[in-house]
PDB file of C-alpha atoms in Angstrom:
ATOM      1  CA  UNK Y   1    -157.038 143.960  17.860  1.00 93.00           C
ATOM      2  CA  UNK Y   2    -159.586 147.096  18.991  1.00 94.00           C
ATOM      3  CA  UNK Y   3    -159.525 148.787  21.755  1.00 97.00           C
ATOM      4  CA  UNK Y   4    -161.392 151.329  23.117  1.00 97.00           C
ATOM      5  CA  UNK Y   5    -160.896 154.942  25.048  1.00 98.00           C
ATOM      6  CA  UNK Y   6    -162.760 156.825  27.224  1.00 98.00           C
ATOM      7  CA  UNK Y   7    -161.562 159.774  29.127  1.00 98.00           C
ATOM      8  CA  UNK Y   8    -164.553 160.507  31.765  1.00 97.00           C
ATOM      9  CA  UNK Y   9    -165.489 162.414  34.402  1.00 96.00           C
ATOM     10  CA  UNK Y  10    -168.473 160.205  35.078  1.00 94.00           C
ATOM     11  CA  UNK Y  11    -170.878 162.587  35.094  1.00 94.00           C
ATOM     12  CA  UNK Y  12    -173.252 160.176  32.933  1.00 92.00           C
ATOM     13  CA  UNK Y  13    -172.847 156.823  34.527  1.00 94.00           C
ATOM     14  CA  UNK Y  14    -175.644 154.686  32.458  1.00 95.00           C
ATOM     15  CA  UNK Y  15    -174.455 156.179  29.222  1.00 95.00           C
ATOM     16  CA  UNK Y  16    -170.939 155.445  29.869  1.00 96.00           C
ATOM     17  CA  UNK Y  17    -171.905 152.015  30.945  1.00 96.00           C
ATOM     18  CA  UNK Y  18    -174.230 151.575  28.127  1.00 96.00           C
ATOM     19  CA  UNK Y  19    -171.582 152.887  25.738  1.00 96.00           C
ATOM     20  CA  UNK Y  20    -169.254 149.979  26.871  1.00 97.00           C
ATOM     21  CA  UNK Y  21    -171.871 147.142  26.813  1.00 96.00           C
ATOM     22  CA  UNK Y  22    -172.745 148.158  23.193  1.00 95.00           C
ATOM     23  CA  UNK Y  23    -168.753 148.905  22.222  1.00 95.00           C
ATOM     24  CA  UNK Y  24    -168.431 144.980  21.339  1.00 93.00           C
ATOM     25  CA  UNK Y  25    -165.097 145.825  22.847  1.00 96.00           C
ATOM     26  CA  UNK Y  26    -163.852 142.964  25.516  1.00 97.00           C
ATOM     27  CA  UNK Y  27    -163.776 145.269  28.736  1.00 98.00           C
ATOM     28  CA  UNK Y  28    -160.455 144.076  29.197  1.00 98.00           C
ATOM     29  CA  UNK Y  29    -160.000 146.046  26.326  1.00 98.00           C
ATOM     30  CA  UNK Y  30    -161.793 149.520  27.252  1.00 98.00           C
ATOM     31  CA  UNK Y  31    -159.388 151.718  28.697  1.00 98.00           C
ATOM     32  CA  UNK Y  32    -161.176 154.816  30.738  1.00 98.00           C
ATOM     33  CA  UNK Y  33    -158.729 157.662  31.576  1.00 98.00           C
ATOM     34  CA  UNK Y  34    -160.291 158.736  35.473  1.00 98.00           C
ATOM     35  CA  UNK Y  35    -160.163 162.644  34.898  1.00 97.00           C
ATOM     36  CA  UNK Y  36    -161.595 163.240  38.445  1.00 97.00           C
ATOM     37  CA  UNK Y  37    -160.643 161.377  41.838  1.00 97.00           C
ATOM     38  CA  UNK Y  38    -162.640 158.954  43.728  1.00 95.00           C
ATOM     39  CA  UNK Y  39    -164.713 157.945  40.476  1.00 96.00           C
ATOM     40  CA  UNK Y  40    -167.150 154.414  40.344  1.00 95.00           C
ATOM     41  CA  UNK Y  41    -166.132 153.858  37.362  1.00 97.00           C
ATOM     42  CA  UNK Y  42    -167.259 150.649  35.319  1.00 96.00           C
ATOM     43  CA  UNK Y  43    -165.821 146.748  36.667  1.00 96.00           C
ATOM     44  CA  UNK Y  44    -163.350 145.361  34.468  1.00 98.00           C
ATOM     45  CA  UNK Y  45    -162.137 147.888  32.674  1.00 98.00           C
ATOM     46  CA  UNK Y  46    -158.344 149.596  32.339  1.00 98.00           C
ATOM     47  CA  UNK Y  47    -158.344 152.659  34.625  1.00 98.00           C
ATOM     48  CA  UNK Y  48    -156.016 155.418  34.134  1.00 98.00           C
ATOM     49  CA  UNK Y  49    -155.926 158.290  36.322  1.00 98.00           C
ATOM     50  CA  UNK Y  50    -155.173 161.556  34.845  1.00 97.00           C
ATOM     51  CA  UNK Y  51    -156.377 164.805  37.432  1.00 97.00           C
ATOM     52  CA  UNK Y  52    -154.050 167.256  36.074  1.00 95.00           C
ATOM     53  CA  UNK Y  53    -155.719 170.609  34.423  1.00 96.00           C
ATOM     54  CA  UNK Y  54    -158.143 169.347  32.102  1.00 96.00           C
ATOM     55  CA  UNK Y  55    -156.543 168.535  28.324  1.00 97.00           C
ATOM     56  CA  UNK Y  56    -158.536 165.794  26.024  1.00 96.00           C
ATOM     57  CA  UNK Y  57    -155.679 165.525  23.907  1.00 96.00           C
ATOM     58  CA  UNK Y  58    -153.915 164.382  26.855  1.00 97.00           C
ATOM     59  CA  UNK Y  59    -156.300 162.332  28.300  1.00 97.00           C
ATOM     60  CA  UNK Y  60    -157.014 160.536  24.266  1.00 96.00           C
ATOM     61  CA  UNK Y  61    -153.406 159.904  23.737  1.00 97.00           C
ATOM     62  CA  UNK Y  62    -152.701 158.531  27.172  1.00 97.00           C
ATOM     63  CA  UNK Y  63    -155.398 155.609  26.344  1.00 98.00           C
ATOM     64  CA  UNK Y  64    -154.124 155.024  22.981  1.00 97.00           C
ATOM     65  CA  UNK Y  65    -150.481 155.183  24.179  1.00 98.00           C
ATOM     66  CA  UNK Y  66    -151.594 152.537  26.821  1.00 98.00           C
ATOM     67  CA  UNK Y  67    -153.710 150.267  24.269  1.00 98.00           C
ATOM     68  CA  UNK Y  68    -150.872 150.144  22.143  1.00 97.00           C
ATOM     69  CA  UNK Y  69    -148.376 148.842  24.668  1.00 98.00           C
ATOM     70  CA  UNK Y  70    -151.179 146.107  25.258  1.00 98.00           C
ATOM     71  CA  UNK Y  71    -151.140 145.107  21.507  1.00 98.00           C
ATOM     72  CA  UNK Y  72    -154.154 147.246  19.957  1.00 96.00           C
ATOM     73  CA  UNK Y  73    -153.790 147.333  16.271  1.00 91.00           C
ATOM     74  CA  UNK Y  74    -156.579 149.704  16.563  1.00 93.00           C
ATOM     75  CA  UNK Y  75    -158.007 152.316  18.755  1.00 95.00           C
ATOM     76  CA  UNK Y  76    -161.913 153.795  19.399  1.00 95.00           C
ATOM     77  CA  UNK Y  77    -161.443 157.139  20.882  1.00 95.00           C
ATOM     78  CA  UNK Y  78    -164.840 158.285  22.218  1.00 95.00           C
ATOM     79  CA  UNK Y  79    -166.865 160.858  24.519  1.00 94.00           C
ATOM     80  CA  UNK Y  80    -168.137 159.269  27.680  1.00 94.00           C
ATOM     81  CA  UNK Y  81    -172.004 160.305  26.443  1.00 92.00           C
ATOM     82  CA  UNK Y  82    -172.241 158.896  23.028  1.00 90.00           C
ATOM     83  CA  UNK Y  83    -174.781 156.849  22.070  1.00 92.00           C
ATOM     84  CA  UNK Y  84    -173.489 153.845  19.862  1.00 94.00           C
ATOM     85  CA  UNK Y  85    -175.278 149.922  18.890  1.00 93.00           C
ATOM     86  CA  UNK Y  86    -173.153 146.453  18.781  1.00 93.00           C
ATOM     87  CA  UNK Y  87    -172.122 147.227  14.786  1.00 93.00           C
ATOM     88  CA  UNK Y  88    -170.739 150.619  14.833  1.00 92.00           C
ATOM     89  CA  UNK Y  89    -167.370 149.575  16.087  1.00 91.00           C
ATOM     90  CA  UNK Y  90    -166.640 146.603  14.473  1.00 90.00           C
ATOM     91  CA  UNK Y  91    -168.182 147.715  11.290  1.00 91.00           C
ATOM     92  CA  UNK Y  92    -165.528 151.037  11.554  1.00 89.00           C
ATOM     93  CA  UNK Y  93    -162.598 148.048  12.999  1.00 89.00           C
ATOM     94  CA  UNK Y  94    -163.363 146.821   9.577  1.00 90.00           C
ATOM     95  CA  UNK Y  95    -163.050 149.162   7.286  1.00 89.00           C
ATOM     96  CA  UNK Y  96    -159.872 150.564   9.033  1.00 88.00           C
ATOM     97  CA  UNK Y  97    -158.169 147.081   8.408  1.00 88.00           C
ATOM     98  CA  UNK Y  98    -159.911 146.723   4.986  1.00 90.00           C
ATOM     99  CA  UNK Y  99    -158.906 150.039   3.716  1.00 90.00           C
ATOM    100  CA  UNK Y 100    -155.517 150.471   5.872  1.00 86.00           C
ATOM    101  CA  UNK Y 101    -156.994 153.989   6.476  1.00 82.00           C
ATOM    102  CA  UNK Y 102    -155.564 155.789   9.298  1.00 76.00           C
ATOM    103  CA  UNK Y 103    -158.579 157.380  10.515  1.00 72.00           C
ATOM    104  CA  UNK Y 104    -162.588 156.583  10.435  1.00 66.00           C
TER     105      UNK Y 104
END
């Protein structure tokens, strides 16, 4: 099962939304990590709060750590302000399971 990361800051709110829409990912399984307070951040999604000193490593693992506990057999890690369509994840969800690669 894929899931999906995001840590944001929101500062590009129709890309981030855009980037979920076009994930293929049920938002039930998009997990944003909230790296500032008081953030609108997209309806239906896992939230995570993380505001200490800024550390993507942090903020990746703490989504995958989290979408693993839900089940994920797979994890997306990605920017907040890429730019993706409806295949690239599943095609990449694919290949991972296909292959048994660890990373795409």
């Amino acid at each position: 099962m894929l899931f999906l990361t995001i840590p944001t800051r929101h500062d590009h709110p129709e890309l981030l939304e855009a980037l979920i829409e076009n994930s293929s990912v049920p938002r039930e399984r998009v997990i944003l990590v909230a790296t500032a307070p008081n953030l609108e951040l997209p309806t239906g999604c896992i939230v995570i709060n993380d505001f200490d000193p800024p550390n993507i490593q942090r903020w990746w693992l703490t989504g995958i750590e989290e979408a693993i506990r839900r089940g994920a057999s797979a994890v997306a890690v990605l920017n907040d302000d890429l730019r993706i369509n409806e295949a690239t994840l599943p095609t990449l969800y694919t290949s991972l399971m296909e292959t048994r690669a660890s990373v795409a």
